[in-house]
Amino acid sequence: MTMDVRAVLEFATATRGLSLLLQAVFNAVIPDHDADAFRPPRTEEPLYLDSSVEWLLGGLSHWDAEHFLFIAERGYLYEHNFAFFPLFPIILRGLAETLLWPLSSWLSVRGRLLVAVALGNTALFLLSVVALYALSRTVLQDRRLALLSSLLYCITPANVFMTAGYSESLFAALTFGGLFLLEKGFTFRACLALSIATAARSNGLVNIGFLLYLPSLHAITQIRVYRTTTKGHSKVFHYIWAIIRLLLTSLLGTAIIALPFCAFQYYGYRTFCTPSVSLEQIPPALVSLADLKGYRVPDENGPPPLWCMRPLPLLYSHIQDVYWDAGFLRYFELRQIPNFILALPMATLGIMAAYAYFLANPELCLRLGLWDTGAHFDKPTPGMFNPRVFVYIVHSTVLLVFGTLCMHVQVLTRFMASSTPVPFWISAHLLLLNEPLLHRRKTSNPNVQLHTHSSNGCQHTPQNPIIALLPYFKSCSSTTQGILGYFLSYWVLGLALHCNFLPWT
């Protein structure tokens, strides 16, 4: 384990522990808001330790976390449960039935699931930090920028969603890990990781863009090499083989990544369009909740829902339309202005990243990075603006535009923070560019340095610049105050509000 990875893991572990502690405190001292949220009745008798676990970890089960916990306990019963993909509930139930099984005499299934959330998301977040650092080192080719980006990720504005019973930590670990494998040329293993990510969240489908772009870039580079090193018929054969291999990789990889999404939609179709259960097989309390709230449950004796008759009967699209009222420009209402303000800082980072990258590389952006790239990609200029970052900027911008125009915009913070490294890269870039205390030549203060060196020039363990900057926050640049203020305020506010059913989703 390198010194940088150790430093990042230590900080990530500290922030995870502090997050769990703060959510318990906030949940205890702030009364829960009576929100119109999914709250299924408890159909299992509580055991000895359930009340204690609920007191300590109950803040992790609010808002959408209730869906994941309900699915892990009861399976997919209600139609709108299918908005939440199955991998995370499977992991929670697996932990509850294996690692936490010895506690079954003292904790009900729900109690063990809450413990599984705390343990599972802590471990998954640590994995995502390591994956982000590895990806950042590979793409940015800048150790300082990769380290600072990863440390900022440890205090992500989406912190509460990485801690509570949400799939964000799982998705981030799989996405960053899969992209790292793809950058390293391990295409098949990358496809498997990105495929598993699609089983965690639907926007894993967007990662297909990386699979189409990076191998295309590699194929173009190979063709340029063949053009200068081979002659005659051999050159034509190499051209054809490079194109065939690209097509096979793209088609097979796309199918692998999309398979979990397609399989899950088929499962939803079979559950509601050709049901094999009746209302008598469902606990009465859960049927009563469905009647009260208008939730649809599978019933072999009832008529199929109308969406089953569509040419492409996608349950996910139906849920987004009917239950969440998500769609193009539907959220553009005056009463949603507070939610747009909530998402504004993350949107600003995404816009700044795209704008700054275009200004630094206008020609590269206009040709989509696909021509005359051989020398640049062999020895790219280190940092935020090297050519390898281009596809990540495009990916981030696509997520930003889609999230702003077609989703509940307040979700944008966790949507982007768990899907793309760009917000952390641009934040770290701005800190290194604008904060004098991070540059040894610009400050006489030896305590605020990104690295420390011994007298013989050997490098010691890197110092955490986030921790080093905090005591000097008032004397930092306005850029530093804005970025750290945003990260830390959302980090704390999210725990305080979300864990008490207050509007932070």
Short mmCIF file of C-alpha atoms in Angstrom, two decimals, residues 50-483:
data_model
loop_
_atom_site.label_atom_id
_atom_site.label_comp_id
_atom_site.label_asym_id
_atom_site.label_seq_id
_atom_site.Cartn_x
_atom_site.Cartn_y
_atom_site.Cartn_z
CA ASP A 50 -33.77 -3.73 17.90
CA SER A 51 -34.62 -0.57 19.83
CA SER A 52 -30.92 0.14 20.49
CA VAL A 53 -29.95 -0.37 16.86
CA GLU A 54 -32.88 1.78 15.73
CA TRP A 55 -31.73 4.54 18.11
CA LEU A 56 -28.13 4.35 16.88
CA LEU A 57 -28.65 3.74 13.17
CA GLY A 58 -32.25 4.73 12.49
CA GLY A 59 -31.13 7.88 10.69
CA LEU A 60 -29.71 5.67 7.95
CA SER A 61 -33.16 4.35 7.02
CA HIS A 62 -35.00 7.47 5.92
CA TRP A 63 -36.37 8.63 2.55
CA ASP A 64 -35.33 6.27 -0.28
CA ALA A 65 -33.36 4.09 2.15
CA GLU A 66 -36.73 2.72 3.31
CA HIS A 67 -37.24 1.30 -0.17
CA PHE A 68 -33.89 -0.48 -0.18
CA LEU A 69 -34.46 -1.90 3.31
CA PHE A 70 -38.00 -2.98 2.43
CA ILE A 71 -36.80 -4.71 -0.75
CA ALA A 72 -34.00 -6.44 1.17
CA GLU A 73 -36.55 -7.68 3.72
CA ARG A 74 -39.65 -8.36 1.61
CA GLY A 75 -38.54 -8.36 -2.02
CA TYR A 76 -40.18 -6.36 -4.80
CA LEU A 77 -43.78 -6.10 -3.66
CA TYR A 78 -44.95 -2.63 -4.71
CA GLU A 79 -44.73 -1.41 -8.28
CA HIS A 80 -42.70 1.70 -7.44
CA ASN A 81 -40.12 -0.40 -5.59
CA PHE A 82 -38.78 -1.26 -9.04
CA ALA A 83 -37.28 2.22 -9.32
CA PHE A 84 -34.55 0.87 -7.01
CA PHE A 85 -32.21 -1.65 -8.57
CA PRO A 86 -31.54 -4.99 -6.86
CA LEU A 87 -27.80 -5.25 -6.23
CA PHE A 88 -27.66 -3.16 -3.06
CA PRO A 89 -30.66 -4.90 -1.39
CA ILE A 90 -29.10 -8.26 -2.28
CA ILE A 91 -25.84 -7.25 -0.61
CA LEU A 92 -27.68 -6.04 2.50
CA ARG A 93 -29.70 -9.25 2.80
CA GLY A 94 -26.57 -11.30 2.18
CA LEU A 95 -24.74 -9.56 5.03
CA ALA A 96 -27.77 -9.95 7.31
CA GLU A 97 -28.02 -13.68 6.61
CA THR A 98 -24.29 -14.50 6.77
CA LEU A 99 -21.96 -12.18 8.66
CA LEU A 100 -24.70 -10.93 10.99
CA TRP A 101 -26.57 -14.22 11.36
CA PRO A 102 -25.11 -14.86 14.86
CA LEU A 103 -27.13 -11.82 16.00
CA SER A 104 -30.44 -13.25 14.81
CA SER A 105 -31.50 -14.17 18.38
CA TRP A 106 -31.17 -10.52 19.44
CA LEU A 107 -31.89 -8.61 16.22
CA SER A 108 -34.77 -8.94 13.79
CA VAL A 109 -34.12 -8.93 10.04
CA ARG A 110 -34.68 -5.17 9.97
CA GLY A 111 -32.21 -4.62 12.79
CA ARG A 112 -29.58 -6.71 11.05
CA LEU A 113 -30.22 -4.84 7.81
CA LEU A 114 -29.54 -1.52 9.53
CA VAL A 115 -26.23 -2.86 10.84
CA ALA A 116 -25.51 -4.17 7.34
CA VAL A 117 -26.07 -0.65 5.96
CA ALA A 118 -23.53 0.84 8.37
CA LEU A 119 -20.91 -1.87 7.78
CA GLY A 120 -21.54 -2.36 4.08
CA ASN A 121 -21.54 1.27 3.02
CA THR A 122 -18.45 1.98 5.12
CA ALA A 123 -16.55 -0.79 3.35
CA LEU A 124 -17.91 0.19 -0.06
CA PHE A 125 -17.00 3.83 0.46
CA LEU A 126 -13.42 2.87 1.32
CA LEU A 127 -13.28 0.79 -1.87
CA SER A 128 -14.62 3.72 -3.89
CA VAL A 129 -11.94 6.02 -2.45
CA VAL A 130 -9.17 3.64 -3.50
CA ALA A 131 -10.75 3.20 -6.94
CA LEU A 132 -11.06 6.97 -7.40
CA TYR A 133 -7.43 7.52 -6.44
CA ALA A 134 -6.23 4.80 -8.84
CA LEU A 135 -8.37 6.21 -11.65
CA SER A 136 -7.20 9.76 -10.95
CA ARG A 137 -3.52 8.78 -10.97
CA THR A 138 -3.98 6.97 -14.27
CA VAL A 139 -5.96 9.67 -16.06
CA LEU A 140 -4.57 12.88 -14.59
CA GLN A 141 -0.93 11.71 -14.42
CA ASP A 142 -0.55 14.11 -11.49
CA ARG A 143 0.01 12.70 -8.02
CA ARG A 144 -0.85 15.88 -6.12
CA LEU A 145 -4.08 16.39 -8.03
CA ALA A 146 -5.07 12.74 -7.62
CA LEU A 147 -4.39 12.83 -3.87
CA LEU A 148 -6.26 16.07 -3.26
CA SER A 149 -9.20 14.91 -5.41
CA SER A 150 -9.50 11.73 -3.37
CA LEU A 151 -9.30 13.61 -0.07
CA LEU A 152 -12.06 15.97 -1.23
CA TYR A 153 -14.14 12.93 -2.13
CA CYS A 154 -13.87 11.85 1.53
CA ILE A 155 -15.86 14.98 2.46
CA THR A 156 -18.18 14.75 -0.55
CA PRO A 157 -21.29 16.96 -0.50
CA ALA A 158 -23.25 13.73 -1.08
CA ASN A 159 -21.90 12.34 2.20
CA VAL A 160 -25.22 11.34 3.77
CA PHE A 161 -26.16 9.30 0.70
CA MET A 162 -22.82 7.51 0.84
CA THR A 163 -23.51 6.66 4.49
CA ALA A 164 -27.26 5.93 4.63
CA GLY A 165 -29.07 2.99 3.05
CA TYR A 166 -28.54 4.18 -0.52
CA SER A 167 -26.64 2.52 -3.37
CA GLU A 168 -24.34 5.50 -4.07
CA SER A 169 -21.20 4.09 -2.41
CA LEU A 170 -21.68 0.77 -4.18
CA PHE A 171 -22.20 2.43 -7.55
CA ALA A 172 -19.20 4.74 -7.10
CA ALA A 173 -16.89 1.84 -6.19
CA LEU A 174 -17.96 -0.20 -9.22
CA THR A 175 -17.93 2.74 -11.64
CA PHE A 176 -14.55 4.16 -10.63
CA GLY A 177 -13.08 0.66 -10.44
CA GLY A 178 -14.48 -0.30 -13.84
CA LEU A 179 -13.19 2.88 -15.48
CA PHE A 180 -9.75 2.29 -13.97
CA LEU A 181 -9.69 -1.23 -15.45
CA LEU A 182 -10.81 0.15 -18.81
CA GLU A 183 -8.05 2.77 -18.74
CA LYS A 184 -5.52 0.02 -18.02
CA GLY A 185 -6.70 -2.05 -20.98
CA PHE A 186 -8.49 -4.79 -19.03
CA THR A 187 -11.59 -4.44 -21.18
CA PHE A 188 -13.43 -7.62 -20.26
CA ARG A 189 -12.94 -7.13 -16.52
CA ALA A 190 -13.98 -3.50 -16.90
CA CYS A 191 -17.17 -4.57 -18.68
CA LEU A 192 -17.99 -6.96 -15.83
CA ALA A 193 -17.48 -4.21 -13.22
CA LEU A 194 -19.56 -1.71 -15.19
CA SER A 195 -22.21 -4.37 -15.78
CA ILE A 196 -22.48 -5.00 -12.06
CA ALA A 197 -22.72 -1.22 -11.58
CA THR A 198 -25.78 -1.22 -13.85
CA ALA A 199 -27.36 -3.73 -11.47
CA ALA A 200 -26.98 -1.08 -8.77
CA ARG A 201 -28.24 2.04 -10.59
CA SER A 202 -29.89 2.68 -13.95
CA ASN A 203 -27.44 5.41 -14.94
CA GLY A 204 -24.81 2.71 -15.21
CA LEU A 205 -26.04 2.48 -18.81
CA VAL A 206 -24.33 5.81 -19.52
CA ASN A 207 -20.98 4.12 -18.87
CA ILE A 208 -21.41 2.38 -22.22
CA GLY A 209 -20.09 5.64 -23.67
CA PHE A 210 -16.67 4.96 -22.14
CA LEU A 211 -16.64 1.49 -23.66
CA LEU A 212 -17.41 2.90 -27.10
CA TYR A 213 -14.93 5.78 -26.84
CA LEU A 214 -11.76 4.43 -25.21
CA PRO A 215 -11.41 1.31 -27.41
CA SER A 216 -12.11 3.53 -30.46
CA LEU A 217 -9.28 5.80 -29.38
CA HIS A 218 -7.01 2.79 -28.96
CA ALA A 219 -7.98 1.45 -32.41
CA ILE A 220 -7.26 4.80 -34.08
CA THR A 221 -3.88 4.94 -32.38
CA GLN A 222 -3.09 1.39 -33.58
CA ILE A 223 -4.09 2.24 -37.15
CA ARG A 224 -1.76 5.24 -37.09
CA VAL A 225 1.04 2.98 -35.88
CA TYR A 226 0.30 0.40 -38.59
CA ARG A 227 0.34 3.14 -41.24
CA THR A 228 3.96 3.99 -40.42
CA THR A 229 5.35 0.53 -39.56
CA THR A 230 3.72 -1.88 -42.04
CA LYS A 231 3.46 -2.03 -45.81
CA GLY A 232 1.26 -3.48 -48.55
CA HIS A 233 -1.32 -6.17 -47.87
CA SER A 234 -0.14 -6.56 -44.28
CA LYS A 235 -1.19 -2.97 -43.58
CA VAL A 236 -4.70 -3.60 -44.94
CA PHE A 237 -5.00 -6.76 -42.85
CA HIS A 238 -4.03 -4.86 -39.69
CA TYR A 239 -6.57 -2.13 -40.50
CA ILE A 240 -9.36 -4.66 -40.96
CA TRP A 241 -8.43 -6.55 -37.80
CA ALA A 242 -8.37 -3.35 -35.70
CA ILE A 243 -11.83 -2.39 -36.97
CA ILE A 244 -13.28 -5.89 -36.43
CA ARG A 245 -11.85 -6.06 -32.92
CA LEU A 246 -13.32 -2.62 -32.15
CA LEU A 247 -16.77 -3.65 -33.39
CA LEU A 248 -16.72 -6.93 -31.44
CA THR A 249 -15.55 -5.18 -28.28
CA SER A 250 -18.22 -2.50 -28.60
CA LEU A 251 -21.08 -4.88 -29.33
CA LEU A 252 -20.17 -7.47 -26.71
CA GLY A 253 -19.28 -4.89 -24.07
CA THR A 254 -22.51 -2.96 -24.65
CA ALA A 255 -24.52 -6.16 -24.28
CA ILE A 256 -22.72 -7.08 -21.06
CA ILE A 257 -23.22 -3.66 -19.47
CA ALA A 258 -26.88 -3.41 -20.53
CA LEU A 259 -27.79 -6.98 -19.55
CA PRO A 260 -28.64 -6.30 -15.85
CA PHE A 261 -30.94 -3.42 -16.80
CA CYS A 262 -32.75 -5.53 -19.41
CA ALA A 263 -33.03 -8.52 -17.07
CA PHE A 264 -34.45 -6.37 -14.28
CA GLN A 265 -37.04 -4.83 -16.60
CA TYR A 266 -38.05 -8.31 -17.73
CA TYR A 267 -38.43 -9.35 -14.10
CA GLY A 268 -40.69 -6.35 -13.51
CA TYR A 269 -42.75 -7.25 -16.58
CA ARG A 270 -43.20 -10.82 -15.38
CA THR A 271 -44.08 -9.65 -11.85
CA PHE A 272 -46.93 -7.35 -12.87
CA CYS A 273 -47.95 -8.33 -16.40
CA THR A 274 -48.02 -12.09 -15.82
CA PRO A 275 -48.28 -12.29 -11.98
CA SER A 276 -48.23 -15.60 -10.14
CA VAL A 277 -49.30 -14.37 -6.68
CA SER A 278 -52.62 -13.26 -5.27
CA LEU A 279 -53.51 -10.71 -2.60
CA GLU A 280 -54.14 -13.51 -0.10
CA GLN A 281 -50.40 -14.37 -0.17
CA ILE A 282 -49.37 -10.83 0.86
CA PRO A 283 -49.44 -9.75 4.54
CA PRO A 284 -52.69 -7.80 5.20
CA ALA A 285 -50.84 -4.80 6.65
CA LEU A 286 -48.91 -4.37 3.40
CA VAL A 287 -52.07 -4.74 1.31
CA SER A 288 -53.74 -2.09 3.47
CA LEU A 289 -50.84 0.30 2.85
CA ALA A 290 -51.20 -0.30 -0.90
CA ASP A 291 -54.91 0.51 -0.72
CA LEU A 292 -54.29 3.61 1.36
CA LYS A 293 -51.47 5.04 -0.78
CA GLY A 294 -52.54 3.75 -4.18
CA TYR A 295 -49.55 1.43 -4.60
CA ARG A 296 -49.97 -1.36 -7.12
CA VAL A 297 -49.16 -4.93 -6.02
CA PRO A 298 -49.06 -8.03 -8.25
CA ASP A 299 -52.38 -9.86 -8.35
CA GLU A 300 -53.03 -12.81 -10.61
CA ASN A 301 -56.78 -12.25 -10.26
CA GLY A 302 -56.69 -8.59 -11.31
CA PRO A 303 -56.25 -6.90 -14.72
CA PRO A 304 -52.68 -6.11 -15.84
CA PRO A 305 -51.56 -2.46 -15.69
CA LEU A 306 -51.84 -0.37 -18.84
CA TRP A 307 -48.07 -0.04 -19.29
CA CYS A 308 -47.94 -3.79 -20.03
CA MET A 309 -49.74 -3.08 -23.32
CA ARG A 310 -47.12 -0.65 -24.62
CA PRO A 311 -44.90 -1.70 -27.56
CA LEU A 312 -41.89 -1.43 -25.22
CA PRO A 313 -43.27 -2.15 -21.73
CA LEU A 314 -40.54 -0.64 -19.55
CA LEU A 315 -41.58 -0.54 -15.90
CA TYR A 316 -38.75 1.86 -15.02
CA SER A 317 -40.05 4.52 -17.45
CA HIS A 318 -43.58 4.05 -16.15
CA ILE A 319 -42.47 4.58 -12.54
CA GLN A 320 -40.48 7.73 -13.37
CA ASP A 321 -43.49 9.13 -15.21
CA VAL A 322 -46.36 8.20 -12.87
CA TYR A 323 -44.87 7.96 -9.37
CA TRP A 324 -42.00 10.50 -9.49
CA ASP A 325 -43.39 12.81 -12.20
CA ALA A 326 -39.91 12.95 -13.73
CA GLY A 327 -39.56 14.06 -17.33
CA PHE A 328 -38.24 16.74 -19.65
CA LEU A 329 -38.63 20.21 -18.03
CA ARG A 330 -41.33 18.95 -15.63
CA TYR A 331 -39.39 20.27 -12.65
CA PHE A 332 -39.13 23.80 -14.02
CA GLU A 333 -41.66 25.40 -11.68
CA LEU A 334 -41.39 28.42 -9.40
CA ARG A 335 -41.98 26.31 -6.30
CA GLN A 336 -38.90 24.23 -7.18
CA ILE A 337 -36.51 27.19 -7.02
CA PRO A 338 -35.14 26.09 -3.58
CA ASN A 339 -34.24 22.70 -5.06
CA PHE A 340 -32.44 24.36 -8.00
CA ILE A 341 -30.51 26.47 -5.49
CA LEU A 342 -29.62 23.28 -3.59
CA ALA A 343 -28.21 21.73 -6.77
CA LEU A 344 -26.50 24.93 -7.97
CA PRO A 345 -23.02 24.36 -6.45
CA MET A 346 -22.63 20.91 -8.04
CA ALA A 347 -23.98 22.24 -11.34
CA THR A 348 -21.50 25.12 -11.14
CA LEU A 349 -18.57 22.73 -10.72
CA GLY A 350 -19.72 20.74 -13.74
CA ILE A 351 -20.12 23.85 -15.89
CA MET A 352 -16.74 25.24 -14.79
CA ALA A 353 -15.02 21.96 -15.62
CA ALA A 354 -16.50 21.84 -19.14
CA TYR A 355 -15.86 25.53 -19.84
CA ALA A 356 -12.27 25.51 -18.54
CA TYR A 357 -11.44 22.32 -20.42
CA PHE A 358 -12.81 23.71 -23.70
CA LEU A 359 -10.82 26.92 -23.29
CA ALA A 360 -7.64 24.90 -22.66
CA ASN A 361 -8.23 22.42 -25.51
CA PRO A 362 -10.60 23.90 -28.11
CA GLU A 363 -9.18 21.95 -31.07
CA LEU A 364 -9.17 18.67 -29.16
CA CYS A 365 -12.80 19.18 -28.15
CA LEU A 366 -13.91 20.04 -31.69
CA ARG A 367 -12.36 16.87 -33.10
CA LEU A 368 -13.67 14.82 -30.12
CA GLY A 369 -10.12 13.80 -29.26
CA LEU A 370 -10.09 11.18 -32.00
CA TRP A 371 -7.44 12.48 -34.41
CA ASP A 372 -3.76 13.24 -34.07
CA THR A 373 -3.80 11.88 -30.54
CA GLY A 374 -0.94 9.40 -30.56
CA ALA A 375 1.75 11.58 -29.03
CA HIS A 376 -0.63 13.27 -26.62
CA PHE A 377 -1.90 10.01 -25.16
CA ASP A 378 1.50 8.36 -24.94
CA LYS A 379 2.91 11.26 -22.91
CA PRO A 380 -0.04 13.46 -21.92
CA THR A 381 0.40 16.78 -20.21
CA PRO A 382 -0.23 16.07 -16.51
CA GLY A 383 -3.22 17.65 -14.84
CA MET A 384 -6.84 18.53 -15.34
CA PHE A 385 -6.51 19.53 -18.99
CA ASN A 386 -4.67 16.56 -20.47
CA PRO A 387 -6.37 14.81 -23.43
CA ARG A 388 -7.33 11.72 -21.42
CA VAL A 389 -9.75 13.83 -19.36
CA PHE A 390 -11.86 14.71 -22.42
CA VAL A 391 -14.24 11.74 -22.27
CA TYR A 392 -14.80 12.29 -18.55
CA ILE A 393 -15.74 15.93 -19.19
CA VAL A 394 -18.24 14.80 -21.84
CA HIS A 395 -19.67 12.18 -19.47
CA SER A 396 -19.99 14.70 -16.64
CA THR A 397 -21.67 17.23 -18.92
CA VAL A 398 -24.17 14.65 -20.19
CA LEU A 399 -25.08 13.76 -16.59
CA LEU A 400 -25.39 17.44 -15.69
CA VAL A 401 -27.67 18.28 -18.62
CA PHE A 402 -29.85 15.21 -18.15
CA GLY A 403 -30.07 15.67 -14.39
CA THR A 404 -31.02 19.33 -14.73
CA LEU A 405 -33.60 18.94 -17.48
CA CYS A 406 -35.17 15.55 -16.81
CA MET A 407 -34.76 14.64 -13.11
CA HIS A 408 -35.70 16.00 -9.70
CA VAL A 409 -32.90 18.53 -9.71
CA GLN A 410 -32.04 18.24 -6.00
CA VAL A 411 -30.80 14.71 -6.75
CA LEU A 412 -28.05 16.22 -8.93
CA THR A 413 -25.56 16.40 -6.06
CA ARG A 414 -25.55 12.69 -5.27
CA PHE A 415 -26.20 11.75 -8.90
CA MET A 416 -22.94 13.33 -10.07
CA ALA A 417 -20.85 12.76 -6.95
CA SER A 418 -21.29 8.99 -7.24
CA SER A 419 -21.01 8.75 -11.02
CA THR A 420 -18.14 10.96 -12.19
CA PRO A 421 -14.77 12.05 -10.76
CA VAL A 422 -14.92 15.43 -12.54
CA PRO A 423 -16.43 17.48 -9.64
CA PHE A 424 -13.55 16.37 -7.43
CA TRP A 425 -10.93 16.87 -10.13
CA ILE A 426 -12.02 20.43 -10.91
CA SER A 427 -12.30 21.27 -7.20
CA ALA A 428 -8.78 19.98 -6.51
CA HIS A 429 -7.48 21.78 -9.61
CA LEU A 430 -8.97 25.09 -8.44
CA LEU A 431 -7.52 24.65 -4.95
CA LEU A 432 -4.03 23.95 -6.26
CA LEU A 433 -4.31 26.83 -8.72
CA ASN A 434 -5.64 29.48 -6.34
CA GLU A 435 -4.56 28.56 -2.81
CA PRO A 436 -1.09 29.93 -1.92
CA LEU A 437 -0.94 27.85 1.27
CA LEU A 438 -0.74 24.68 -0.86
CA HIS A 439 2.46 25.86 -2.57
CA ARG A 440 5.69 25.75 -0.61
CA ARG A 441 7.23 28.56 -2.66
CA LYS A 442 4.38 30.92 -1.79
CA THR A 443 4.25 30.48 1.97
CA SER A 444 6.67 30.40 4.83
CA ASN A 445 4.33 28.26 6.92
CA PRO A 446 5.79 24.73 6.98
CA ASN A 447 2.61 23.22 8.40
CA VAL A 448 0.51 23.77 5.27
CA GLN A 449 2.20 21.65 2.62
CA LEU A 450 0.96 18.86 0.45
CA HIS A 451 4.13 16.83 1.01
CA THR A 452 6.94 16.88 3.55
CA HIS A 453 10.53 15.99 2.77
CA SER A 454 13.48 14.92 4.86
CA SER A 455 16.87 16.55 4.64
CA ASN A 456 18.16 13.91 2.20
CA GLY A 457 15.26 14.51 -0.19
CA CYS A 458 13.35 11.32 0.61
CA GLN A 459 9.60 11.78 0.71
CA HIS A 460 7.72 11.10 3.92
CA THR A 461 4.04 10.29 4.35
CA PRO A 462 1.97 13.01 2.62
CA GLN A 463 0.24 15.40 4.92
CA ASN A 464 -3.51 15.81 4.56
CA PRO A 465 -3.93 19.27 2.99
CA ILE A 466 -7.64 19.43 3.86
CA ILE A 467 -6.90 19.07 7.58
CA ALA A 468 -3.91 21.41 7.26
CA LEU A 469 -5.97 24.16 5.65
CA LEU A 470 -8.87 24.18 8.10
CA PRO A 471 -7.10 26.11 10.93
CA TYR A 472 -6.23 28.84 8.37
CA PHE A 473 -9.66 28.88 6.71
CA LYS A 474 -10.21 32.63 7.23
CA SER A 475 -6.88 33.48 5.59
CA CYS A 476 -7.41 31.13 2.64
CA SER A 477 -8.30 32.39 -0.82
CA SER A 478 -11.94 32.97 -1.68
CA THR A 479 -11.82 29.94 -3.99
CA THR A 480 -10.69 27.71 -1.14
CA GLN A 481 -13.33 29.12 1.18
CA GLY A 482 -16.03 28.56 -1.42
CA ILE A 483 -15.06 24.96 -2.24
#
